[in-house]
mmCIF file of C-alpha atoms in Angstrom:
data_model
loop_
_atom_site.group_PDB
_atom_site.id
_atom_site.type_symbol
_atom_site.label_atom_id
_atom_site.label_comp_id
_atom_site.label_asym_id
_atom_site.label_seq_id
_atom_site.Cartn_x
_atom_site.Cartn_y
_atom_site.Cartn_z
ATOM 1 C CA UNK C 11 -16.436 -11.035 5.229
ATOM 2 C CA UNK C 12 -14.890 -11.979 1.909
ATOM 3 C CA UNK C 13 -12.580 -8.997 1.843
ATOM 4 C CA UNK C 14 -11.594 -5.888 3.719
ATOM 5 C CA UNK C 15 -14.497 -3.470 3.782
ATOM 6 C CA UNK C 16 -14.166 0.254 4.358
ATOM 7 C CA UNK C 17 -16.838 2.869 4.830
ATOM 8 C CA UNK C 18 -17.683 5.396 3.703
ATOM 9 C CA UNK C 19 -16.098 5.088 0.286
ATOM 10 C CA UNK C 20 -16.168 8.867 -0.125
ATOM 11 C CA UNK C 21 -16.436 11.616 2.448
ATOM 12 C CA UNK C 22 -16.556 15.338 1.897
ATOM 13 C CA UNK C 23 -16.342 17.376 5.057
ATOM 14 C CA UNK C 24 -15.910 20.974 6.054
ATOM 15 C CA UNK C 25 -12.685 22.132 7.569
ATOM 16 C CA UNK C 26 -12.801 21.863 11.337
ATOM 17 C CA UNK C 27 -15.301 19.021 11.469
ATOM 18 C CA UNK C 28 -14.529 15.576 12.877
ATOM 19 C CA UNK C 29 -14.705 12.459 10.705
ATOM 20 C CA UNK C 30 -14.743 8.786 11.494
ATOM 21 C CA UNK C 31 -13.564 6.167 9.034
ATOM 22 C CA UNK C 32 -14.411 2.511 9.467
ATOM 23 C CA UNK C 33 -12.571 -0.667 8.524
ATOM 24 C CA UNK C 34 -13.951 -4.176 8.723
ATOM 25 C CA UNK C 35 -11.068 -6.616 8.201
ATOM 26 C CA UNK C 36 -11.120 -10.139 6.867
ATOM 27 C CA UNK C 37 -12.483 -12.480 9.493
ATOM 28 C CA UNK C 38 -9.697 -14.099 11.474
ATOM 29 C CA UNK C 39 -7.037 -11.558 10.561
ATOM 30 C CA UNK C 40 -5.365 -10.393 13.738
ATOM 31 C CA UNK C 41 -3.233 -7.665 12.183
ATOM 32 C CA UNK C 42 -4.817 -4.482 10.861
ATOM 33 C CA UNK C 43 -3.100 -1.491 9.278
ATOM 34 C CA UNK C 44 -4.090 2.038 8.360
ATOM 35 C CA UNK C 45 -2.315 3.873 5.558
ATOM 36 C CA UNK C 46 -2.783 7.222 3.891
ATOM 37 C CA UNK C 47 -2.275 7.743 0.181
ATOM 38 C CA UNK C 48 -2.066 11.233 -1.207
ATOM 39 C CA UNK C 49 -2.587 11.866 -4.906
ATOM 40 C CA UNK C 50 0.246 10.385 -6.933
ATOM 41 C CA UNK C 51 2.131 9.276 -3.833
ATOM 42 C CA UNK C 52 3.055 6.002 -2.217
ATOM 43 C CA UNK C 53 1.483 4.767 0.957
ATOM 44 C CA UNK C 54 2.185 6.482 4.266
ATOM 45 C CA UNK C 55 1.956 4.199 7.281
ATOM 46 C CA UNK C 56 -0.275 5.531 10.044
ATOM 47 C CA UNK C 57 -0.841 2.816 12.640
ATOM 48 C CA UNK C 58 -1.203 -0.919 13.038
ATOM 49 C CA UNK C 59 -3.105 -3.145 15.419
ATOM 50 C CA UNK C 60 -2.223 -6.560 16.685
ATOM 51 C CA UNK C 61 -5.528 -7.687 18.080
ATOM 52 C CA UNK C 62 -6.939 -4.630 19.868
ATOM 53 C CA UNK C 63 -3.531 -3.254 20.742
ATOM 54 C CA UNK C 64 -1.738 -0.518 18.826
ATOM 55 C CA UNK C 65 1.886 -0.705 19.984
ATOM 56 C CA UNK C 66 3.214 1.962 17.629
ATOM 57 C CA UNK C 67 1.281 5.171 17.114
ATOM 58 C CA UNK C 68 4.239 7.186 15.881
ATOM 59 C CA UNK C 69 2.980 7.191 12.288
ATOM 60 C CA UNK C 70 -0.098 9.234 13.134
ATOM 61 C CA UNK C 71 0.474 12.711 11.628
ATOM 62 C CA UNK C 72 -0.780 14.682 14.631
ATOM 63 C CA UNK C 73 -2.736 14.384 17.847
ATOM 64 C CA UNK C 74 -5.898 15.088 15.841
ATOM 65 C CA UNK C 75 -5.644 11.511 14.588
ATOM 66 C CA UNK C 76 -6.654 8.540 16.698
ATOM 67 C CA UNK C 77 -7.643 4.965 16.044
ATOM 68 C CA UNK C 78 -9.162 2.127 17.942
ATOM 69 C CA UNK C 79 -10.057 -1.474 17.357
ATOM 70 C CA UNK C 80 -12.596 -3.448 19.281
ATOM 71 C CA UNK C 81 -13.187 -7.160 19.568
ATOM 72 C CA UNK C 82 -10.159 -7.829 17.417
ATOM 73 C CA UNK C 83 -12.256 -6.886 14.426
ATOM 74 C CA UNK C 84 -13.631 -3.512 13.329
ATOM 75 C CA UNK C 85 -11.353 -0.503 13.521
ATOM 76 C CA UNK C 86 -12.172 3.194 13.354
ATOM 77 C CA UNK C 87 -9.815 5.996 12.419
ATOM 78 C CA UNK C 88 -10.955 9.356 13.757
ATOM 79 C CA UNK C 89 -9.691 12.702 12.561
ATOM 80 C CA UNK C 90 -10.656 15.664 14.695
ATOM 81 C CA UNK C 91 -10.820 19.246 13.492
ATOM 82 C CA UNK C 92 -10.030 18.242 9.925
ATOM 83 C CA UNK C 93 -7.674 20.351 7.856
ATOM 84 C CA UNK C 94 -7.330 20.560 4.087
ATOM 85 C CA UNK C 95 -4.011 18.731 4.217
ATOM 86 C CA UNK C 96 -5.891 15.728 5.611
ATOM 87 C CA UNK C 97 -7.480 15.208 2.194
ATOM 88 C CA UNK C 98 -6.293 11.836 0.907
ATOM 89 C CA UNK C 99 -7.364 8.251 0.430
ATOM 90 C CA UNK C 100 -7.251 6.329 3.687
ATOM 91 C CA UNK C 101 -6.551 2.651 3.160
ATOM 92 C CA UNK C 102 -7.046 -0.179 5.592
ATOM 93 C CA UNK C 103 -5.389 -3.562 5.272
ATOM 94 C CA UNK C 104 -5.448 -6.762 7.269
ATOM 95 C CA UNK C 105 -3.240 -9.809 7.428
ATOM 96 C CA UNK C 106 -3.324 -13.135 9.133
ATOM 97 C CA UNK C 107 -0.587 -12.324 11.619
ATOM 98 C CA UNK C 108 2.473 -10.244 12.226
ATOM 99 C CA UNK C 109 5.902 -11.774 12.205
ATOM 100 C CA UNK C 110 5.142 -14.261 9.477
ATOM 101 C CA UNK C 111 7.386 -13.349 6.619
ATOM 102 C CA UNK C 112 5.265 -14.515 3.738
ATOM 103 C CA UNK C 113 2.060 -13.053 5.090
ATOM 104 C CA UNK C 114 0.607 -10.624 2.645
ATOM 105 C CA UNK C 115 -1.726 -7.808 3.499
ATOM 106 C CA UNK C 116 -5.146 -7.496 1.876
ATOM 107 C CA UNK C 117 -6.401 -3.995 1.270
ATOM 108 C CA UNK C 118 -9.812 -2.402 1.340
ATOM 109 C CA UNK C 119 -10.921 -0.035 -1.396
ATOM 110 C CA UNK C 120 -10.207 2.979 0.734
ATOM 111 C CA UNK C 121 -12.072 6.045 1.910
ATOM 112 C CA UNK C 122 -11.491 9.149 -0.181
ATOM 113 C CA UNK C 123 -11.597 12.085 2.215
ATOM 114 C CA UNK C 124 -11.963 15.600 0.889
ATOM 115 C CA UNK C 125 -11.793 18.503 3.305
ATOM 116 C CA UNK C 126 -13.239 21.718 1.872
ATOM 117 C CA UNK R 6 16.329 5.002 7.478
ATOM 118 C CA UNK R 7 14.910 2.698 4.850
ATOM 119 C CA UNK R 8 14.002 4.410 1.597
ATOM 120 C CA UNK R 9 12.397 2.829 -1.430
ATOM 121 C CA UNK R 10 12.714 4.263 -4.888
ATOM 122 C CA UNK R 11 10.806 3.111 -7.937
ATOM 123 C CA UNK R 12 11.509 4.019 -11.497
ATOM 124 C CA UNK R 13 10.137 4.992 -13.778
ATOM 125 C CA UNK R 14 7.216 6.710 -12.073
ATOM 126 C CA UNK R 15 5.290 6.826 -15.316
ATOM 127 C CA UNK R 16 5.474 4.558 -18.302
ATOM 128 C CA UNK R 17 3.469 4.588 -21.495
ATOM 129 C CA UNK R 18 4.036 1.714 -23.846
ATOM 130 C CA UNK R 19 2.527 -0.126 -26.748
ATOM 131 C CA UNK R 20 0.939 -3.545 -26.546
ATOM 132 C CA UNK R 21 3.305 -6.372 -27.344
ATOM 133 C CA UNK R 22 6.413 -4.658 -25.958
ATOM 134 C CA UNK R 23 8.553 -5.732 -23.030
ATOM 135 C CA UNK R 24 9.557 -3.485 -20.183
ATOM 136 C CA UNK R 25 10.961 -3.517 -16.659
ATOM 137 C CA UNK R 26 10.069 -1.544 -13.543
ATOM 138 C CA UNK R 27 12.808 -1.134 -10.956
ATOM 139 C CA UNK R 28 12.593 -0.975 -7.170
ATOM 140 C CA UNK R 29 15.707 0.067 -5.280
ATOM 141 C CA UNK R 30 15.926 0.186 -1.498
ATOM 142 C CA UNK R 31 18.519 1.666 0.797
ATOM 143 C CA UNK R 32 19.086 -0.837 3.620
ATOM 144 C CA UNK R 33 18.895 -4.585 4.039
ATOM 145 C CA UNK R 34 15.478 -6.186 4.209
ATOM 146 C CA UNK R 35 14.123 -9.704 4.404
ATOM 147 C CA UNK R 36 10.979 -9.229 2.368
ATOM 148 C CA UNK R 37 9.706 -7.355 -0.646
ATOM 149 C CA UNK R 38 6.221 -7.170 -2.077
ATOM 150 C CA UNK R 39 4.744 -6.066 -5.378
ATOM 151 C CA UNK R 40 1.188 -4.745 -5.503
ATOM 152 C CA UNK R 41 -1.069 -3.575 -8.294
ATOM 153 C CA UNK R 42 -3.643 -0.805 -7.993
ATOM 154 C CA UNK R 43 -6.309 -0.013 -10.579
ATOM 155 C CA UNK R 44 -7.853 3.473 -10.510
ATOM 156 C CA UNK R 45 -10.305 3.807 -7.651
ATOM 157 C CA UNK R 46 -9.678 0.241 -6.586
ATOM 158 C CA UNK R 47 -7.960 -1.612 -3.801
ATOM 159 C CA UNK R 48 -4.334 -2.738 -3.872
ATOM 160 C CA UNK R 49 -3.917 -6.297 -5.070
ATOM 161 C CA UNK R 50 -0.973 -8.406 -3.980
ATOM 162 C CA UNK R 51 1.078 -9.729 -6.883
ATOM 163 C CA UNK R 52 4.287 -11.208 -5.498
ATOM 164 C CA UNK R 53 6.048 -11.840 -2.207
ATOM 165 C CA UNK R 54 9.832 -12.179 -2.487
ATOM 166 C CA UNK R 55 11.742 -13.390 0.544
ATOM 167 C CA UNK R 56 15.198 -14.513 -0.518
ATOM 168 C CA UNK R 57 18.086 -13.475 -2.702
ATOM 169 C CA UNK R 58 17.600 -14.696 -6.230
ATOM 170 C CA UNK R 59 13.885 -15.303 -5.766
ATOM 171 C CA UNK R 60 11.972 -15.217 -9.016
ATOM 172 C CA UNK R 61 8.217 -15.452 -9.319
ATOM 173 C CA UNK R 62 6.058 -15.374 -12.415
ATOM 174 C CA UNK R 63 2.372 -14.905 -12.987
ATOM 175 C CA UNK R 64 1.212 -14.650 -16.571
ATOM 176 C CA UNK R 65 3.071 -11.830 -18.313
ATOM 177 C CA UNK R 66 4.582 -10.509 -15.071
ATOM 178 C CA UNK R 67 7.807 -11.728 -13.537
ATOM 179 C CA UNK R 68 9.399 -10.381 -10.364
ATOM 180 C CA UNK R 69 12.910 -10.974 -9.115
ATOM 181 C CA UNK R 70 14.931 -9.978 -6.073
ATOM 182 C CA UNK R 71 18.640 -9.294 -5.664
ATOM 183 C CA UNK R 72 19.213 -8.590 -1.988
ATOM 184 C CA UNK R 73 22.897 -7.841 -2.482
ATOM 185 C CA UNK R 74 22.129 -5.105 -4.971
ATOM 186 C CA UNK R 75 19.013 -4.129 -2.974
ATOM 187 C CA UNK R 76 17.041 -4.273 -6.166
ATOM 188 C CA UNK R 77 13.848 -5.874 -7.327
ATOM 189 C CA UNK R 78 12.531 -5.843 -10.863
ATOM 190 C CA UNK R 79 9.064 -6.361 -12.257
ATOM 191 C CA UNK R 80 9.294 -7.435 -15.869
ATOM 192 C CA UNK R 81 6.386 -7.222 -18.254
ATOM 193 C CA UNK R 82 6.458 -9.472 -21.291
ATOM 194 C CA UNK R 83 4.396 -8.746 -24.409
ATOM 195 C CA UNK R 84 2.272 -6.171 -22.604
ATOM 196 C CA UNK R 85 -1.491 -6.131 -23.012
ATOM 197 C CA UNK R 86 -3.910 -3.300 -22.242
ATOM 198 C CA UNK R 87 -5.318 -5.101 -19.183
ATOM 199 C CA UNK R 88 -1.993 -4.657 -17.403
ATOM 200 C CA UNK R 89 -2.496 -0.895 -17.280
ATOM 201 C CA UNK R 90 -2.406 0.028 -13.577
ATOM 202 C CA UNK R 91 -0.139 1.534 -10.947
ATOM 203 C CA UNK R 92 2.428 -0.896 -9.573
ATOM 204 C CA UNK R 93 3.911 -0.473 -6.110
ATOM 205 C CA UNK R 94 6.801 -2.190 -4.440
ATOM 206 C CA UNK R 95 6.977 -2.342 -0.654
ATOM 207 C CA UNK R 96 9.985 -3.333 1.408
ATOM 208 C CA UNK R 97 9.941 -4.741 4.911
ATOM 209 C CA UNK R 98 11.448 -2.554 7.602
ATOM 210 C CA UNK R 99 13.123 -3.438 10.872
ATOM 211 C CA UNK R 100 9.848 -4.238 12.583
ATOM 212 C CA UNK R 101 7.721 -7.087 11.376
ATOM 213 C CA UNK R 102 4.758 -4.830 10.770
ATOM 214 C CA UNK R 103 6.607 -2.144 8.915
ATOM 215 C CA UNK R 104 6.457 -1.763 5.153
ATOM 216 C CA UNK R 105 8.072 1.125 3.314
ATOM 217 C CA UNK R 106 6.393 1.846 0.002
ATOM 218 C CA UNK R 107 7.697 3.128 -3.271
ATOM 219 C CA UNK R 108 5.841 5.987 -4.926
ATOM 220 C CA UNK R 109 4.382 3.676 -7.543
ATOM 221 C CA UNK R 110 4.810 3.301 -11.291
ATOM 222 C CA UNK R 111 1.827 4.301 -13.368
ATOM 223 C CA UNK R 112 1.784 2.032 -16.390
ATOM 224 C CA UNK R 113 -0.343 2.821 -19.425
ATOM 225 C CA UNK R 114 -0.443 0.273 -22.209
ATOM 226 C CA UNK R 115 -1.894 1.496 -25.444
ATOM 227 C CA UNK R 116 -3.737 -0.902 -27.726
#
């Protein structure tokens, strides 16, 4: 696609329910990142993928969070048993490759998650 | 641990004025990025700075990097309302995938 696409754009869910957030990166981008942005805060790194592999999962806030990527393309971030503190904007970004210094990341518009 | 500090966090200014946003970071890094975010929108890449003394300009925005001082500046010249947005700096960490983000500077430019 022309840009990074995320869905849904907004999600309101009840506490305790599971949610799945989707990211469709720019075609050909091998690196994919998930970030969380709380109101008025900077970006908090969650996880990255190089291809389908996620070498570093240490940024995930708890074991309720998981992510996968298939076919080197679409990624899903799943939050189980959502809590109110999970409310934030979840941003996905993709870049051409890791390890290339001048490679910039392109961001999707984010999914605003509200847990009530 | 790499920490990134932006200041100011909020800036309200009149059109036509000049101002500078500062991004300080705590340990050495080989790359620094500036991004812009409009309300409810995606982050847009503005500048990539890779070397000491690097200066890049786009329209009324100019970014510079001093790796010895661990400081980057984003200078706004003769501000216009369309530049109202939140500006983030992000600094590369030890790993090639890692970016540490500042908290952002919310810039409001009044006509």
